[in-house]
PDB file of C-alpha atoms and ligand atoms in Angstrom:
ATOM      1  CA  MET A   1      40.328 122.902  82.439  1.00 59.00           C
ATOM      2  CA  ILE A   2      43.425 120.700  82.598  1.00 61.00           C
ATOM      3  CA  GLU A   3      42.780 117.336  84.137  1.00 67.00           C
ATOM      4  CA  LYS A   4      45.497 116.256  86.588  1.00 60.00           C
ATOM      5  CA  THR A   5      46.520 112.616  86.528  1.00 66.00           C
ATOM      6  CA  GLU A   6      49.050 110.890  88.732  1.00 73.00           C
ATOM      7  CA  THR A   7      51.096 108.238  87.013  1.00 84.00           C
ATOM      8  CA  THR A   8      53.924 106.132  88.338  1.00 88.00           C
ATOM      9  CA  PRO A   9      57.077 106.851  86.365  1.00 93.00           C
ATOM     10  CA  THR A  10      58.398 104.025  84.218  1.00 97.00           C
ATOM     11  CA  ILE A  11      61.808 102.565  84.986  1.00 98.00           C
ATOM     12  CA  LYS A  12      63.210 104.399  81.983  1.00 98.00           C
ATOM     13  CA  GLU A  13      61.827 107.659  83.342  1.00 97.00           C
ATOM     14  CA  LEU A  14      63.237 106.907  86.802  1.00 98.00           C
ATOM     15  CA  VAL A  15      66.676 106.314  85.286  1.00 98.00           C
ATOM     16  CA  ALA A  16      66.533 109.683  83.540  1.00 98.00           C
ATOM     17  CA  LEU A  17      64.998 111.586  86.485  1.00 97.00           C
ATOM     18  CA  SER A  18      67.461 110.197  89.030  1.00 97.00           C
ATOM     19  CA  GLY A  19      70.524 110.861  86.883  1.00 97.00           C
ATOM     20  CA  LEU A  20      71.525 107.206  86.911  1.00 98.00           C
ATOM     21  CA  ARG A  21      74.154 106.969  84.172  1.00 98.00           C
ATOM     22  CA  HIS A  22      76.571 104.287  85.330  1.00 98.00           C
ATOM     23  CA  ILE A  23      75.780 101.011  87.142  1.00 98.00           C
ATOM     24  CA  ALA A  24      78.511  98.632  88.246  1.00 98.00           C
ATOM     25  CA  PHE A  25      77.963  95.024  89.260  1.00 99.00           C
ATOM     26  CA  ILE A  26      79.815  92.697  91.607  1.00 98.00           C
ATOM     27  CA  MET A  27      78.509  89.446  90.137  1.00 98.00           C
ATOM     28  CA  ASP A  28      78.845  87.294  93.247  1.00 98.00           C
ATOM     29  CA  GLY A  29      77.310  83.920  94.035  1.00 98.00           C
ATOM     30  CA  ASN A  30      77.905  81.841  90.899  1.00 98.00           C
ATOM     31  CA  GLY A  31      79.650  79.116  92.904  1.00 98.00           C
ATOM     32  CA  ARG A  32      77.038  78.888  95.662  1.00 98.00           C
ATOM     33  CA  TRP A  33      74.210  78.920  93.117  1.00 98.00           C
ATOM     34  CA  ALA A  34      75.819  75.977  91.295  1.00 98.00           C
ATOM     35  CA  THR A  35      76.642  74.008  94.446  1.00 98.00           C
ATOM     36  CA  ALA A  36      73.035  74.323  95.654  1.00 98.00           C
ATOM     37  CA  LYS A  37      71.949  72.774  92.361  1.00 98.00           C
ATOM     38  CA  HIS A  38      74.591  70.004  92.510  1.00 98.00           C
ATOM     39  CA  LEU A  39      76.377  71.549  89.551  1.00 98.00           C
ATOM     40  CA  SER A  40      80.054  72.341  89.132  1.00 98.00           C
ATOM     41  CA  ARG A  41      81.345  75.838  89.932  1.00 98.00           C
ATOM     42  CA  GLU A  42      82.252  76.097  86.241  1.00 98.00           C
ATOM     43  CA  ALA A  43      78.560  75.581  85.362  1.00 98.00           C
ATOM     44  CA  GLY A  44      77.775  78.399  87.802  1.00 98.00           C
ATOM     45  CA  HIS A  45      80.077  80.768  85.921  1.00 98.00           C
ATOM     46  CA  LYS A  46      78.523  79.734  82.594  1.00 98.00           C
ATOM     47  CA  ALA A  47      75.060  80.556  84.007  1.00 98.00           C
ATOM     48  CA  GLY A  48      76.532  83.808  85.352  1.00 98.00           C
ATOM     49  CA  ALA A  49      77.888  84.742  81.923  1.00 98.00           C
ATOM     50  CA  ASP A  50      74.446  84.136  80.338  1.00 98.00           C
ATOM     51  CA  VAL A  51      72.761  86.363  82.931  1.00 98.00           C
ATOM     52  CA  PHE A  52      75.442  89.026  82.478  1.00 98.00           C
ATOM     53  CA  LYS A  53      74.555  89.287  78.748  1.00 98.00           C
ATOM     54  CA  LYS A  54      70.838  89.737  79.530  1.00 98.00           C
ATOM     55  CA  ILE A  55      71.455  92.292  82.288  1.00 98.00           C
ATOM     56  CA  VAL A  56      73.762  94.383  80.110  1.00 98.00           C
ATOM     57  CA  ARG A  57      71.166  94.487  77.302  1.00 98.00           C
ATOM     58  CA  TYR A  58      68.439  95.358  79.789  1.00 98.00           C
ATOM     59  CA  CYS A  59      70.451  98.203  81.341  1.00 98.00           C
ATOM     60  CA  LYS A  60      71.028  99.622  77.869  1.00 98.00           C
ATOM     61  CA  SER A  61      67.312  99.364  77.075  1.00 98.00           C
ATOM     62  CA  ILE A  62      66.346 101.469  80.119  1.00 98.00           C
ATOM     63  CA  GLY A  63      68.744 104.269  79.272  1.00 98.00           C
ATOM     64  CA  ILE A  64      71.812 103.453  81.384  1.00 98.00           C
ATOM     65  CA  GLU A  65      74.851 104.850  79.545  1.00 98.00           C
ATOM     66  CA  CYS A  66      77.576 102.759  81.115  1.00 98.00           C
ATOM     67  CA  CYS A  67      77.864  99.384  82.849  1.00 98.00           C
ATOM     68  CA  THR A  68      80.872  97.916  84.620  1.00 98.00           C
ATOM     69  CA  VAL A  69      81.099  94.284  85.687  1.00 98.00           C
ATOM     70  CA  TYR A  70      83.628  92.593  87.956  1.00 98.00           C
ATOM     71  CA  ALA A  71      84.490  89.450  85.997  1.00 98.00           C
ATOM     72  CA  PHE A  72      87.882  88.480  87.431  1.00 98.00           C
ATOM     73  CA  SER A  73      89.879  90.087  90.225  1.00 97.00           C
ATOM     74  CA  THR A  74      93.651  90.100  90.751  1.00 96.00           C
ATOM     75  CA  GLU A  75      92.974  87.697  93.655  1.00 95.00           C
ATOM     76  CA  ASN A  76      90.885  85.247  91.584  1.00 97.00           C
ATOM     77  CA  TRP A  77      94.101  83.649  90.222  1.00 97.00           C
ATOM     78  CA  ASN A  78      94.235  81.849  93.603  1.00 97.00           C
ATOM     79  CA  ARG A  79      91.235  79.698  92.628  1.00 97.00           C
ATOM     80  CA  PRO A  80      91.676  76.112  91.333  1.00 97.00           C
ATOM     81  CA  LYS A  81      93.098  75.994  87.797  1.00 97.00           C
ATOM     82  CA  PRO A  82      89.969  74.453  86.166  1.00 97.00           C
ATOM     83  CA  GLU A  83      87.828  77.271  87.563  1.00 97.00           C
ATOM     84  CA  VAL A  84      90.247  79.987  86.394  1.00 97.00           C
ATOM     85  CA  GLU A  85      90.385  78.353  82.952  1.00 97.00           C
ATOM     86  CA  ALA A  86      86.596  78.149  82.776  1.00 98.00           C
ATOM     87  CA  ILE A  87      86.176  81.886  83.497  1.00 98.00           C
ATOM     88  CA  MET A  88      88.950  82.812  81.041  1.00 97.00           C
ATOM     89  CA  GLY A  89      87.363  80.517  78.437  1.00 97.00           C
ATOM     90  CA  LEU A  90      83.994  82.263  78.849  1.00 98.00           C
ATOM     91  CA  LEU A  91      85.608  85.676  78.501  1.00 98.00           C
ATOM     92  CA  GLU A  92      87.644  84.675  75.438  1.00 96.00           C
ATOM     93  CA  LYS A  93      84.571  83.219  73.733  1.00 97.00           C
ATOM     94  CA  TYR A  94      82.572  86.313  74.599  1.00 97.00           C
ATOM     95  CA  ALA A  95      85.278  88.593  73.190  1.00 96.00           C
ATOM     96  CA  VAL A  96      84.800  86.908  69.814  1.00 95.00           C
ATOM     97  CA  GLU A  97      80.971  86.928  69.821  1.00 96.00           C
ATOM     98  CA  ALA A  98      80.478  90.326  71.432  1.00 96.00           C
ATOM     99  CA  ASP A  99      81.078  92.455  68.347  1.00 91.00           C
ATOM    100  CA  ALA A 100      77.479  91.559  67.409  1.00 91.00           C
ATOM    101  CA  GLU A 101      76.125  93.370  70.507  1.00 93.00           C
ATOM    102  CA  LYS A 102      74.619  96.465  68.958  1.00 91.00           C
ATOM    103  CA  ASP A 103      75.907  99.894  70.025  1.00 95.00           C
ATOM    104  CA  ILE A 104      78.223  98.579  72.772  1.00 97.00           C
ATOM    105  CA  SER A 105      81.751  99.896  73.145  1.00 98.00           C
ATOM    106  CA  PHE A 106      83.865  97.360  75.070  1.00 98.00           C
ATOM    107  CA  HIS A 107      86.615  98.214  77.537  1.00 98.00           C
ATOM    108  CA  PHE A 108      88.551  95.557  79.425  1.00 98.00           C
ATOM    109  CA  ILE A 109      89.735  97.275  82.571  1.00 98.00           C
ATOM    110  CA  GLY A 110      92.592  95.736  84.533  1.00 98.00           C
ATOM    111  CA  ASP A 111      96.108  94.515  83.807  1.00 97.00           C
ATOM    112  CA  LYS A 112      96.076  92.480  80.588  1.00 97.00           C
ATOM    113  CA  THR A 113      99.803  91.597  80.705  1.00 96.00           C
ATOM    114  CA  PRO A 114      99.477  88.149  82.378  1.00 95.00           C
ATOM    115  CA  LEU A 115      96.837  87.013  79.844  1.00 96.00           C
ATOM    116  CA  SER A 116      97.755  84.780  76.914  1.00 94.00           C
ATOM    117  CA  SER A 117      98.729  86.687  73.790  1.00 95.00           C
ATOM    118  CA  SER A 118      95.830  85.151  71.831  1.00 95.00           C
ATOM    119  CA  MET A 119      93.369  86.335  74.472  1.00 96.00           C
ATOM    120  CA  ARG A 120      94.923  89.802  74.639  1.00 97.00           C
ATOM    121  CA  GLU A 121      94.673  90.139  70.870  1.00 97.00           C
ATOM    122  CA  LYS A 122      90.961  89.244  70.938  1.00 97.00           C
ATOM    123  CA  LEU A 123      90.192  91.701  73.743  1.00 97.00           C
ATOM    124  CA  GLU A 124      92.142  94.511  72.099  1.00 97.00           C
ATOM    125  CA  LYS A 125      90.570  93.860  68.710  1.00 97.00           C
ATOM    126  CA  LEU A 126      87.089  94.104  70.246  1.00 97.00           C
ATOM    127  CA  GLU A 127      88.057  97.348  72.009  1.00 98.00           C
ATOM    128  CA  ARG A 128      89.377  98.812  68.735  1.00 97.00           C
ATOM    129  CA  THR A 129      86.476  97.801  66.514  1.00 97.00           C
ATOM    130  CA  THR A 130      83.787  99.018  68.927  1.00 97.00           C
ATOM    131  CA  ALA A 131      85.501 102.217  70.105  1.00 97.00           C
ATOM    132  CA  ASP A 132      83.045 104.608  68.431  1.00 97.00           C
ATOM    133  CA  ARG A 133      79.870 103.067  69.812  1.00 97.00           C
ATOM    134  CA  PRO A 134      77.714 105.018  72.274  1.00 97.00           C
ATOM    135  CA  TYR A 135      77.054 102.604  75.154  1.00 98.00           C
ATOM    136  CA  ILE A 136      80.027 101.749  77.388  1.00 98.00           C
ATOM    137  CA  LEU A 137      80.615  98.324  78.877  1.00 98.00           C
ATOM    138  CA  ASN A 138      83.647  97.949  81.136  1.00 98.00           C
ATOM    139  CA  ILE A 139      84.619  94.379  81.917  1.00 98.00           C
ATOM    140  CA  ALA A 140      86.985  94.254  84.895  1.00 98.00           C
ATOM    141  CA  LEU A 141      89.461  91.474  84.196  1.00 98.00           C
ATOM    142  CA  ASN A 142      92.544  90.883  86.323  1.00 98.00           C
ATOM    143  CA  TYR A 143      91.347  94.008  88.068  1.00 98.00           C
ATOM    144  CA  GLY A 144      92.088  95.316  91.560  1.00 98.00           C
ATOM    145  CA  GLY A 145      91.176  98.788  92.786  1.00 98.00           C
ATOM    146  CA  ARG A 146      94.410  99.399  94.712  1.00 98.00           C
ATOM    147  CA  ALA A 147      96.573  98.171  91.836  1.00 97.00           C
ATOM    148  CA  GLU A 148      94.613 100.461  89.507  1.00 98.00           C
ATOM    149  CA  ILE A 149      95.407 103.526  91.639  1.00 98.00           C
ATOM    150  CA  VAL A 150      99.109 102.596  91.875  1.00 98.00           C
ATOM    151  CA  ASN A 151      99.176 102.087  88.103  1.00 97.00           C
ATOM    152  CA  ALA A 152      97.536 105.479  87.539  1.00 98.00           C
ATOM    153  CA  VAL A 153     100.047 107.276  89.775  1.00 97.00           C
ATOM    154  CA  ASN A 154     102.975 105.557  88.034  1.00 97.00           C
ATOM    155  CA  LYS A 155     101.566 106.590  84.634  1.00 97.00           C
ATOM    156  CA  ILE A 156     101.373 110.207  85.803  1.00 97.00           C
ATOM    157  CA  LEU A 157     104.938 110.111  87.166  1.00 96.00           C
ATOM    158  CA  ALA A 158     106.162 108.582  83.899  1.00 97.00           C
ATOM    159  CA  ASP A 159     104.594 111.558  82.106  1.00 96.00           C
ATOM    160  CA  GLY A 160     106.964 113.772  84.103  1.00 96.00           C
ATOM    161  CA  LYS A 161     104.477 115.320  86.539  1.00 95.00           C
ATOM    162  CA  THR A 162     105.788 116.093  90.017  1.00 91.00           C
ATOM    163  CA  GLU A 163     102.502 117.183  91.583  1.00 94.00           C
ATOM    164  CA  VAL A 164      99.366 115.112  91.202  1.00 94.00           C
ATOM    165  CA  THR A 165      95.744 116.289  91.355  1.00 96.00           C
ATOM    166  CA  GLU A 166      92.529 114.284  91.845  1.00 97.00           C
ATOM    167  CA  ALA A 167      91.621 115.040  88.231  1.00 97.00           C
ATOM    168  CA  ASP A 168      94.982 113.604  87.066  1.00 97.00           C
ATOM    169  CA  ILE A 169      94.311 110.349  88.932  1.00 98.00           C
ATOM    170  CA  SER A 170      90.703 110.053  87.709  1.00 98.00           C
ATOM    171  CA  ALA A 171      91.880 110.518  84.125  1.00 98.00           C
ATOM    172  CA  ALA A 172      94.719 107.984  84.454  1.00 98.00           C
ATOM    173  CA  LEU A 173      92.515 105.192  85.884  1.00 98.00           C
ATOM    174  CA  TYR A 174      91.303 102.384  83.613  1.00 98.00           C
ATOM    175  CA  THR A 175      87.886 104.102  83.703  1.00 98.00           C
ATOM    176  CA  GLY A 176      89.117 107.519  82.509  1.00 97.00           C
ATOM    177  CA  HIS A 177      86.680 107.307  79.563  1.00 97.00           C
ATOM    178  CA  CYS A 178      83.468 107.208  81.650  1.00 97.00           C
ATOM    179  CA  PRO A 179      81.751 108.867  84.613  1.00 97.00           C
ATOM    180  CA  ASP A 180      82.139 107.443  88.136  1.00 98.00           C
ATOM    181  CA  PRO A 181      79.557 104.784  88.995  1.00 98.00           C
ATOM    182  CA  ASP A 182      76.325 106.151  90.443  1.00 98.00           C
ATOM    183  CA  LEU A 183      75.293 102.757  91.750  1.00 98.00           C
ATOM    184  CA  VAL A 184      77.154  99.549  92.611  1.00 98.00           C
ATOM    185  CA  VAL A 185      74.975  96.433  92.818  1.00 98.00           C
ATOM    186  CA  ARG A 186      76.405  93.429  94.637  1.00 98.00           C
ATOM    187  CA  THR A 187      74.658  90.068  94.613  1.00 98.00           C
ATOM    188  CA  GLY A 188      75.425  86.993  96.715  1.00 98.00           C
ATOM    189  CA  LYS A 189      74.576  88.271 100.216  1.00 98.00           C
ATOM    190  CA  GLU A 190      78.067  89.619 100.902  1.00 97.00           C
ATOM    191  CA  LEU A 191      78.349  93.166 102.229  1.00 97.00           C
ATOM    192  CA  ARG A 192      81.782  94.295 101.095  1.00 97.00           C
ATOM    193  CA  ILE A 193      83.552  96.141  98.264  1.00 96.00           C
ATOM    194  CA  SER A 194      86.243  93.541  97.464  1.00 97.00           C
ATOM    195  CA  ASN A 195      88.761  95.992  95.973  1.00 97.00           C
ATOM    196  CA  PHE A 196      86.304  97.158  93.275  1.00 98.00           C
ATOM    197  CA  LEU A 197      86.384 100.721  91.879  1.00 98.00           C
ATOM    198  CA  LEU A 198      87.842 102.073  95.134  1.00 98.00           C
ATOM    199  CA  TRP A 199      88.684 105.557  93.851  1.00 98.00           C
ATOM    200  CA  GLN A 200      85.632 105.892  91.601  1.00 98.00           C
ATOM    201  CA  SER A 201      83.087 104.938  94.266  1.00 98.00           C
ATOM    202  CA  ALA A 202      83.801 107.789  96.714  1.00 96.00           C
ATOM    203  CA  TYR A 203      80.160 108.974  96.398  1.00 95.00           C
ATOM    204  CA  THR A 204      78.574 105.901  94.846  1.00 97.00           C
ATOM    205  CA  GLU A 205      75.345 104.436  96.209  1.00 98.00           C
ATOM    206  CA  TYR A 206      75.346 100.720  97.060  1.00 98.00           C
ATOM    207  CA  TYR A 207      72.620  98.145  96.581  1.00 98.00           C
ATOM    208  CA  PHE A 208      73.041  94.662  98.045  1.00 98.00           C
ATOM    209  CA  SER A 209      70.890  91.842  96.754  1.00 98.00           C
ATOM    210  CA  GLU A 210      70.206  88.587  98.563  1.00 97.00           C
ATOM    211  CA  LYS A 211      70.093  86.815  95.212  1.00 98.00           C
ATOM    212  CA  MET A 212      72.951  84.845  93.711  1.00 98.00           C
ATOM    213  CA  TRP A 213      74.152  86.394  90.427  1.00 98.00           C
ATOM    214  CA  PRO A 214      72.677  83.684  88.115  1.00 98.00           C
ATOM    215  CA  GLU A 215      69.241  84.400  89.640  1.00 98.00           C
ATOM    216  CA  MET A 216      69.246  88.095  88.705  1.00 98.00           C
ATOM    217  CA  THR A 217      66.463  89.300  86.417  1.00 98.00           C
ATOM    218  CA  ALA A 218      65.273  92.545  84.857  1.00 98.00           C
ATOM    219  CA  ASP A 219      62.827  92.906  87.791  1.00 98.00           C
ATOM    220  CA  ASP A 220      65.749  92.900  90.204  1.00 98.00           C
ATOM    221  CA  ILE A 221      67.410  95.677  88.220  1.00 98.00           C
ATOM    222  CA  ASP A 222      64.139  97.640  88.370  1.00 98.00           C
ATOM    223  CA  GLU A 223      64.161  97.186  92.151  1.00 98.00           C
ATOM    224  CA  ALA A 224      67.738  98.503  92.388  1.00 98.00           C
ATOM    225  CA  VAL A 225      66.820 101.492  90.175  1.00 98.00           C
ATOM    226  CA  ARG A 226      63.801 102.299  92.379  1.00 98.00           C
ATOM    227  CA  SER A 227      65.981 102.102  95.474  1.00 98.00           C
ATOM    228  CA  PHE A 228      68.547 104.437  93.874  1.00 98.00           C
ATOM    229  CA  ALA A 229      65.882 106.877  92.700  1.00 97.00           C
ATOM    230  CA  GLY A 230      64.505 107.116  96.249  1.00 96.00           C
ATOM    231  CA  ARG A 231      67.839 108.181  97.759  1.00 95.00           C
ATOM    232  CA  LYS A 232      69.120 111.668  98.426  1.00 89.00           C
ATOM    233  CA  ARG A 233      72.641 112.147  97.182  1.00 79.00           C
ATOM    234  CA  ARG A 234      74.264 114.978  99.066  1.00 80.00           C
ATOM    235  CA  TRP A 235      77.895 114.605  97.908  1.00 76.00           C
ATOM    236  CA  GLY A 236      79.030 115.618 101.392  1.00 79.00           C
ATOM    237  CA  GLY A 237      76.844 118.769 101.306  1.00 81.00           C
ATOM    238  CA  LEU A 238      73.328 119.491 102.532  1.00 78.00           C
ATOM    239  CA  ASP A 239      69.902 118.903 101.003  1.00 73.00           C
ATOM    240  CA  LYS A 240      68.891 121.552  98.506  1.00 64.00           C
ATOM    241  CA  ALA A 241      66.087 123.776  99.900  1.00 53.00           C
TER     242      ALA A 241
HETATM  243  C1  LIG B   1      81.986  85.539  91.868  1.00 78.32           C
HETATM  244  O1  LIG B   1      81.191  84.438  92.258  1.00 78.32           O
HETATM  245  C2  LIG B   1      82.153  85.504  90.427  1.00 78.32           C
HETATM  246  C3  LIG B   1      83.351  85.437  89.786  1.00 78.32           C
HETATM  247  C4  LIG B   1      84.655  85.412  90.484  1.00 78.32           C
HETATM  248  C5  LIG B   1      83.409  85.337  88.322  1.00 78.32           C
HETATM  249  C6  LIG B   1      82.338  86.092  87.587  1.00 78.32           C
HETATM  250  C7  LIG B   1      82.387  85.681  86.186  1.00 78.32           C
HETATM  251  C8  LIG B   1      81.315  85.589  85.364  1.00 78.32           C
HETATM  252  C9  LIG B   1      79.936  85.957  85.751  1.00 78.32           C
HETATM  253  C10 LIG B   1      81.499  85.132  83.964  1.00 78.32           C
HETATM  254  C11 LIG B   1      82.278  86.164  83.210  1.00 78.32           C
HETATM  255  C12 LIG B   1      82.035  86.020  81.787  1.00 78.32           C
HETATM  256  C13 LIG B   1      81.677  87.025  81.009  1.00 78.32           C
HETATM  257  C14 LIG B   1      81.396  86.723  79.611  1.00 78.32           C
HETATM  258  C15 LIG B   1      81.565  88.436  81.486  1.00 78.32           C
HETATM  259  P1  LIG B   1      81.843  83.293  93.120  1.00 78.32           P
HETATM  260  O2  LIG B   1      82.406  82.278  92.220  1.00 78.32           O
HETATM  261  O3  LIG B   1      82.849  83.886  94.066  1.00 78.32           O
HETATM  262  O4  LIG B   1      80.609  82.741  93.885  1.00 78.32           O
HETATM  263  P2  LIG B   1      80.592  82.140  95.364  1.00 78.32           P
HETATM  264  O5  LIG B   1      80.887  83.285  96.304  1.00 78.32           O
HETATM  265  O6  LIG B   1      79.204  81.655  95.490  1.00 78.32           O
HETATM  266  O7  LIG B   1      81.611  81.055  95.411  1.00 78.32           O
END
């Protein structure tokens, strides 16, 4: 006789069973987290960068194939210069250290043209040297979803096409190398998309956390995965019988 046992699936099993391949993060709340602790906003971004590294490693460890993070939007240039410089400094430093992150293939998505040439060189070198690795990490930098779509359409027109399909646009986006996000997680208590992955998130599930980004832990990711795994994705159709 076969004995039946009921076991709760592990997070890794839930990731596989639910088909969760790509998680994207809107890492909001660094500033408020810092202010509440009487720290500078720059210190908040430093704490945010440390948490980002842990979360990316954790997502990889539970079988997620691709992560995307919103590090700097096209609108973030409007912030005070010291804050912009602090975020750029963190990204530039990370671009140098990140080669040591095992198995990660780095992609900086967004318009790199306004960045300093030394920063661009570092980002592009990291992209080149890690291109063959299996796990994808997209870092959105000087990124805006509308600008990305306009850029994609212009690329297609420059290739001489006169009629454009959805597949053409998907392929010409900065994220043409990876599947659309299954889940977008936003921290910081705000309930909006903020120009992030507009085209790619047509059928994405959203998870909003009350936590500020620097407070995020592996347990919070588990919670988001459980929430995702409990949802029915219908892609505009009906439930399967
Ligand atoms: C939003 O929080 C966060 C940003 C605009 C920057 C996010 C950047 C990082 C986490 C560091 C990036 C570095 C690496 C290495 C990826 P906010 O400042 O708008 O927070 P607030 O809403 O509380 O003011």
